[in-house]
Amino acid sequence: MHTLHLKKPLAFFDLETTGVNIVRDRIVEISVVKALVNGETEIRTRRINPEMPIPLESSLIHGIYDEDIKDAPTFKSVAKNLSSFLDGCDLAGFNSNRFDIPMLVEEFLRVGVDFDIKNRRMVDVQRIYHMMEPRNLSAAYKFYCGKTLNNAHSAEADTIATFEVLQGQIEKYQGVIITDSHGKETEPVKNDVAALHELTASRIVDFAGRMVFNDKGEEVFNFGKHNGKRVIDILKNEPSFFDWMMKGEFPLDTKRKLTEIKLRGLTQR
């Protein structure tokens, strides 16, 4: 039984992949720990055939080689079932907002499965940890749970550890008041998924981080020559920049969000 206060299931998940490029690389293993509202949990772990060779440097990290997944199903063949399992769930993970969620969304988009994240809360356990105790998952597990993380870089071991770490973070930091960058005192860590989402994911526009929300809640670019400038202004004043991004090697999710902003700008004229 877990101790999280949930209004709907919270799905912790971890991916092992062929690499860290969201556009080019693919999933080779996924593990999900679904924390249910009634305090129970469900765990599912599956190997995936990425339909491309796994680079040796990646295999040496997670221990999964081409031979291990040659008979595994492709992502396309499991996508609908996985989407169904995650239906109605908020999402959580360790560095999930910057890697696991963008990678998963990209895989779903690639096979034409509509995996809507607009109404999902997202809790990145790493972000809380780095705010309070800057280290990695193994250190977090030792610090918050008092246990050694065996089989690190095994998707299931990492996912279970992340699930336990969040519970430990809530127990340790609930009620702790800190001063934010604006001098405002706040209690950042609460046993509430909406508050944890606000803490770890509220600035996200696209998962690759090419666009973020500024302090006014406006989408701004987060890279290159237009860093910090409003997306809607650049799309209006420099339409060639939109074409450049749409033709460039940016994730499908980034291009989708950019298109949504452009279309919204056209309807507001």
Tab-separated table of C-alpha atoms in Angstrom:
chain	number	residue	atom	x	y	z
A	1	MET	CA	0.000	0.000	0.000
A	2	HIS	CA	1.284	3.483	-0.857
A	3	THR	CA	0.837	6.764	1.034
A	4	LEU	CA	0.142	9.195	-1.818
A	5	HIS	CA	-3.073	11.244	-1.774
A	6	LEU	CA	-4.507	10.690	-5.249
A	7	LYS	CA	-7.657	11.758	-7.051
A	8	LYS	CA	-6.757	9.582	-10.027
A	9	PRO	CA	-4.030	7.006	-10.727
A	10	LEU	CA	-0.434	8.211	-10.891
A	11	ALA	CA	1.687	6.208	-13.343
A	12	PHE	CA	5.409	6.155	-12.586
A	13	PHE	CA	7.410	4.967	-15.565
A	14	ASP	CA	10.947	4.602	-16.825
A	15	LEU	CA	12.329	3.954	-20.304
A	16	GLU	CA	15.471	2.245	-21.486
A	17	THR	CA	16.330	3.369	-25.016
A	18	THR	CA	18.808	3.058	-27.862
A	19	GLY	CA	20.110	6.534	-26.979
A	20	VAL	CA	19.082	9.979	-25.786
A	21	ASN	CA	18.033	11.631	-29.063
A	22	ILE	CA	14.248	11.986	-28.902
A	23	VAL	CA	13.921	12.235	-32.684
A	24	ARG	CA	16.205	9.369	-33.740
A	25	ASP	CA	16.309	6.917	-30.838
A	26	ARG	CA	13.746	4.326	-29.777
A	27	ILE	CA	12.455	2.569	-26.662
A	28	VAL	CA	13.823	-0.897	-25.818
A	29	GLU	CA	12.123	-1.361	-22.436
A	30	ILE	CA	9.354	0.327	-20.490
A	31	SER	CA	8.239	-0.269	-16.936
A	32	VAL	CA	5.165	1.302	-15.345
A	33	VAL	CA	4.199	1.362	-11.672
A	34	LYS	CA	0.602	2.544	-11.509
A	35	ALA	CA	-0.288	3.905	-8.077
A	36	LEU	CA	-4.054	3.554	-7.683
A	37	VAL	CA	-6.409	5.791	-5.719
A	38	ASN	CA	-7.201	2.968	-3.276
A	39	GLY	CA	-3.556	2.639	-2.222
A	40	GLU	CA	-2.736	-0.391	-4.340
A	41	THR	CA	-0.209	-0.587	-7.187
A	42	GLU	CA	0.072	-2.363	-10.534
A	43	ILE	CA	3.414	-3.048	-12.218
A	44	ARG	CA	3.975	-3.769	-15.903
A	45	THR	CA	7.347	-4.186	-17.600
A	46	ARG	CA	7.910	-4.965	-21.262
A	47	ARG	CA	10.841	-5.197	-23.643
A	48	ILE	CA	10.378	-3.514	-27.031
A	49	ASN	CA	12.014	-4.253	-30.383
A	50	PRO	CA	13.247	-0.790	-31.490
A	51	GLU	CA	13.606	-1.922	-35.113
A	52	MET	CA	17.131	-0.543	-35.134
A	53	PRO	CA	20.467	-1.736	-33.692
A	54	ILE	CA	21.148	-0.857	-30.056
A	55	PRO	CA	24.497	0.962	-29.842
A	56	LEU	CA	27.007	-0.868	-27.660
A	57	GLU	CA	27.462	2.155	-25.404
A	58	SER	CA	23.736	2.095	-24.609
A	59	SER	CA	23.680	-1.679	-24.047
A	60	LEU	CA	26.568	-1.352	-21.591
A	61	ILE	CA	24.421	1.047	-19.533
A	62	HIS	CA	21.101	-0.803	-19.385
A	63	GLY	CA	22.253	-4.352	-20.169
A	64	ILE	CA	19.851	-4.906	-23.073
A	65	TYR	CA	21.421	-6.147	-26.322
A	66	ASP	CA	20.037	-6.778	-29.817
A	67	GLU	CA	19.755	-10.498	-29.075
A	68	ASP	CA	17.568	-9.769	-26.031
A	69	ILE	CA	14.873	-7.961	-28.006
A	70	LYS	CA	14.946	-9.644	-31.420
A	71	ASP	CA	11.675	-11.480	-30.658
A	72	ALA	CA	10.093	-8.668	-28.623
A	73	PRO	CA	7.051	-6.798	-29.984
A	74	THR	CA	7.479	-3.457	-31.730
A	75	PHE	CA	6.192	-0.286	-30.106
A	76	LYS	CA	3.514	-0.024	-32.761
A	77	SER	CA	2.123	-3.429	-31.792
A	78	VAL	CA	1.828	-2.517	-28.082
A	79	ALA	CA	1.029	1.194	-28.373
A	80	LYS	CA	-2.766	0.966	-28.113
A	81	ASN	CA	-2.609	-1.427	-25.167
A	82	LEU	CA	-0.075	0.796	-23.389
A	83	SER	CA	-2.132	3.902	-24.072
A	84	SER	CA	-5.165	2.146	-22.615
A	85	PHE	CA	-3.212	1.137	-19.493
A	86	LEU	CA	-2.165	4.777	-18.995
A	87	ASP	CA	-5.625	6.148	-19.748
A	88	GLY	CA	-6.826	8.469	-16.996
A	89	CYS	CA	-3.435	8.507	-15.266
A	90	ASP	CA	-1.243	11.387	-14.260
A	91	LEU	CA	2.429	10.748	-15.062
A	92	ALA	CA	5.540	10.637	-12.891
A	93	GLY	CA	9.169	9.656	-13.244
A	94	PHE	CA	12.774	10.608	-12.613
A	95	ASN	CA	13.840	13.256	-15.166
A	96	SER	CA	10.588	12.329	-16.902
A	97	ASN	CA	9.640	15.831	-18.050
A	98	ARG	CA	12.891	16.242	-19.979
A	99	PHE	CA	13.327	12.732	-21.353
A	100	ASP	CA	10.893	9.885	-20.611
A	101	ILE	CA	7.627	11.713	-21.332
A	102	PRO	CA	8.922	13.432	-24.515
A	103	MET	CA	10.330	10.115	-25.752
A	104	LEU	CA	7.078	8.278	-25.023
A	105	VAL	CA	4.950	10.992	-26.652
A	106	GLU	CA	7.214	10.916	-29.717
A	107	GLU	CA	6.842	7.131	-30.029
A	108	PHE	CA	3.046	7.405	-29.817
A	109	LEU	CA	2.982	10.173	-32.431
A	110	ARG	CA	5.244	8.146	-34.703
A	111	VAL	CA	2.796	5.218	-34.813
A	112	GLY	CA	-0.318	7.392	-35.021
A	113	VAL	CA	-1.716	6.729	-31.543
A	114	ASP	CA	-3.281	9.794	-29.929
A	115	PHE	CA	-1.782	9.977	-26.428
A	116	ASP	CA	-3.294	13.135	-24.977
A	117	ILE	CA	-1.321	14.712	-22.133
A	118	LYS	CA	-3.253	17.994	-21.900
A	119	ASN	CA	-5.348	16.909	-18.909
A	120	ARG	CA	-2.587	14.985	-17.139
A	121	ARG	CA	-0.551	16.248	-14.206
A	122	MET	CA	3.172	15.542	-14.529
A	123	VAL	CA	5.423	15.019	-11.523
A	124	ASP	CA	9.182	14.935	-12.084
A	125	VAL	CA	10.719	13.420	-8.959
A	126	GLN	CA	14.210	14.440	-10.081
A	127	ARG	CA	13.247	18.110	-10.129
A	128	ILE	CA	12.092	17.970	-6.506
A	129	TYR	CA	15.235	16.089	-5.576
A	130	HIS	CA	17.582	18.497	-7.354
A	131	MET	CA	15.869	21.428	-5.678
A	132	MET	CA	16.316	19.914	-2.238
A	133	GLU	CA	19.214	17.405	-2.489
A	134	PRO	CA	21.088	17.717	-5.829
A	135	ARG	CA	22.194	14.166	-6.811
A	136	ASN	CA	21.136	11.131	-8.900
A	137	LEU	CA	18.504	8.397	-8.436
A	138	SER	CA	20.804	5.998	-6.561
A	139	ALA	CA	21.744	8.723	-4.082
A	140	ALA	CA	18.118	9.789	-3.788
A	141	TYR	CA	17.078	6.221	-3.016
A	142	LYS	CA	19.768	5.940	-0.341
A	143	PHE	CA	18.926	9.330	1.143
A	144	TYR	CA	15.134	9.105	1.235
A	145	CYS	CA	14.597	5.364	1.598
A	146	GLY	CA	17.763	4.289	3.388
A	147	LYS	CA	18.312	1.503	0.857
A	148	THR	CA	20.824	0.686	-1.851
A	149	LEU	CA	19.504	0.712	-5.407
A	150	ASN	CA	20.422	-2.641	-6.910
A	151	ASN	CA	20.062	-3.208	-10.670
A	152	ALA	CA	20.255	0.516	-11.463
A	153	HIS	CA	19.343	1.168	-15.124
A	154	SER	CA	16.914	-1.735	-15.027
A	155	ALA	CA	13.628	-0.051	-15.962
A	156	GLU	CA	11.619	-1.812	-13.258
A	157	ALA	CA	14.182	-1.247	-10.486
A	158	ASP	CA	14.506	2.440	-11.397
A	159	THR	CA	10.730	2.882	-11.605
A	160	ILE	CA	10.028	1.259	-8.237
A	161	ALA	CA	12.842	3.289	-6.670
A	162	THR	CA	11.411	6.525	-8.118
A	163	PHE	CA	7.968	5.634	-6.747
A	164	GLU	CA	9.424	5.077	-3.272
A	165	VAL	CA	11.582	8.224	-3.466
A	166	LEU	CA	8.568	10.497	-4.090
A	167	GLN	CA	6.842	9.092	-1.020
A	168	GLY	CA	10.030	9.710	0.963
A	169	GLN	CA	10.292	13.278	-0.367
A	170	ILE	CA	6.731	14.068	0.680
A	171	GLU	CA	7.295	12.630	4.147
A	172	LYS	CA	10.534	14.629	4.582
A	173	TYR	CA	9.568	17.977	3.059
A	174	GLN	CA	5.827	18.346	3.676
A	175	GLY	CA	5.378	21.469	5.760
A	176	VAL	CA	8.897	22.788	5.040
A	177	ILE	CA	8.769	26.452	4.015
A	178	ILE	CA	11.362	27.833	1.578
A	179	THR	CA	11.879	31.217	-0.076
A	180	ASP	CA	11.583	31.173	-3.870
A	181	SER	CA	13.566	33.256	-6.381
A	182	HIS	CA	11.076	36.134	-5.978
A	183	GLY	CA	11.452	36.242	-2.177
A	184	LYS	CA	8.074	34.594	-1.610
A	185	GLU	CA	7.787	32.004	1.130
A	186	THR	CA	6.114	28.808	0.012
A	187	GLU	CA	5.623	25.161	0.908
A	188	PRO	CA	6.726	23.543	-2.382
A	189	VAL	CA	6.344	19.868	-1.553
A	190	LYS	CA	2.829	18.709	-0.701
A	191	ASN	CA	1.046	15.361	-0.820
A	192	ASP	CA	-1.022	16.586	-3.739
A	193	VAL	CA	-0.365	15.795	-7.410
A	194	ALA	CA	-1.630	19.184	-8.649
A	195	ALA	CA	0.869	20.975	-6.386
A	196	LEU	CA	3.687	18.624	-7.404
A	197	HIS	CA	2.864	19.215	-11.075
A	198	GLU	CA	3.008	22.976	-10.495
A	199	LEU	CA	6.388	22.536	-8.824
A	200	THR	CA	7.988	20.313	-11.468
A	201	ALA	CA	6.183	20.823	-14.791
A	202	SER	CA	4.289	24.121	-14.882
A	203	ARG	CA	6.704	25.856	-17.331
A	204	ILE	CA	6.603	23.113	-19.981
A	205	VAL	CA	5.307	23.993	-23.457
A	206	ASP	CA	6.997	21.265	-25.494
A	207	PHE	CA	8.824	18.342	-23.938
A	208	ALA	CA	12.130	19.045	-25.683
A	209	GLY	CA	12.204	22.388	-23.870
A	210	ARG	CA	12.510	24.485	-27.022
A	211	MET	CA	9.630	26.593	-25.712
A	212	VAL	CA	8.663	27.411	-22.109
A	213	PHE	CA	6.177	29.611	-20.291
A	214	ASN	CA	7.572	32.877	-18.916
A	215	ASP	CA	6.461	34.474	-15.632
A	216	LYS	CA	3.425	35.939	-17.416
A	217	GLY	CA	2.297	32.540	-18.705
A	218	GLU	CA	3.323	33.355	-22.293
A	219	GLU	CA	5.107	30.881	-24.565
A	220	VAL	CA	8.664	32.007	-25.280
A	221	PHE	CA	11.508	30.379	-27.165
A	222	ASN	CA	14.124	28.719	-24.972
A	223	PHE	CA	17.017	28.463	-27.433
A	224	GLY	CA	18.967	30.269	-30.138
A	225	LYS	CA	18.741	33.826	-31.345
A	226	HIS	CA	15.126	34.233	-30.188
A	227	ASN	CA	15.718	32.933	-26.658
A	228	GLY	CA	13.247	34.607	-24.275
A	229	LYS	CA	11.145	36.147	-27.057
A	230	ARG	CA	7.431	35.450	-27.353
A	231	VAL	CA	6.728	32.662	-29.822
A	232	ILE	CA	3.620	34.369	-31.171
A	233	ASP	CA	5.636	37.528	-31.981
A	234	ILE	CA	8.368	35.655	-33.849
A	235	LEU	CA	5.853	33.632	-35.855
A	236	LYS	CA	4.104	36.849	-36.849
A	237	ASN	CA	7.187	38.952	-37.645
A	238	GLU	CA	9.487	36.227	-38.996
A	239	PRO	CA	7.339	33.533	-40.685
A	240	SER	CA	10.430	31.887	-42.200
A	241	PHE	CA	11.459	30.810	-38.687
A	242	PHE	CA	8.354	28.618	-38.497
A	243	ASP	CA	9.248	26.994	-41.817
A	244	TRP	CA	12.831	26.438	-40.644
A	245	MET	CA	11.689	24.672	-37.484
A	246	MET	CA	9.096	22.557	-39.281
A	247	LYS	CA	11.737	21.342	-41.753
A	248	GLY	CA	14.453	20.931	-39.106
A	249	GLU	CA	15.343	18.026	-36.850
A	250	PHE	CA	12.962	18.920	-34.040
A	251	PRO	CA	10.681	16.410	-32.258
A	252	LEU	CA	7.172	15.942	-33.635
A	253	ASP	CA	5.804	17.177	-30.310
A	254	THR	CA	7.713	20.482	-30.678
A	255	LYS	CA	6.405	20.943	-34.218
A	256	ARG	CA	2.868	20.135	-33.094
A	257	LYS	CA	2.986	22.700	-30.268
A	258	LEU	CA	4.517	25.310	-32.588
A	259	THR	CA	1.726	24.732	-35.112
A	260	GLU	CA	-0.928	25.039	-32.379
A	261	ILE	CA	0.500	28.418	-31.335
A	262	LYS	CA	0.610	29.622	-34.936
A	263	LEU	CA	-2.994	28.568	-35.585
A	264	ARG	CA	-4.108	30.221	-32.365
A	265	GLY	CA	-2.442	33.434	-33.506
A	266	LEU	CA	-4.259	33.301	-36.837
A	267	THR	CA	-7.672	32.898	-35.165
A	268	GLN	CA	-6.994	35.850	-32.824
A	269	ARG	CA	-6.417	38.318	-35.659
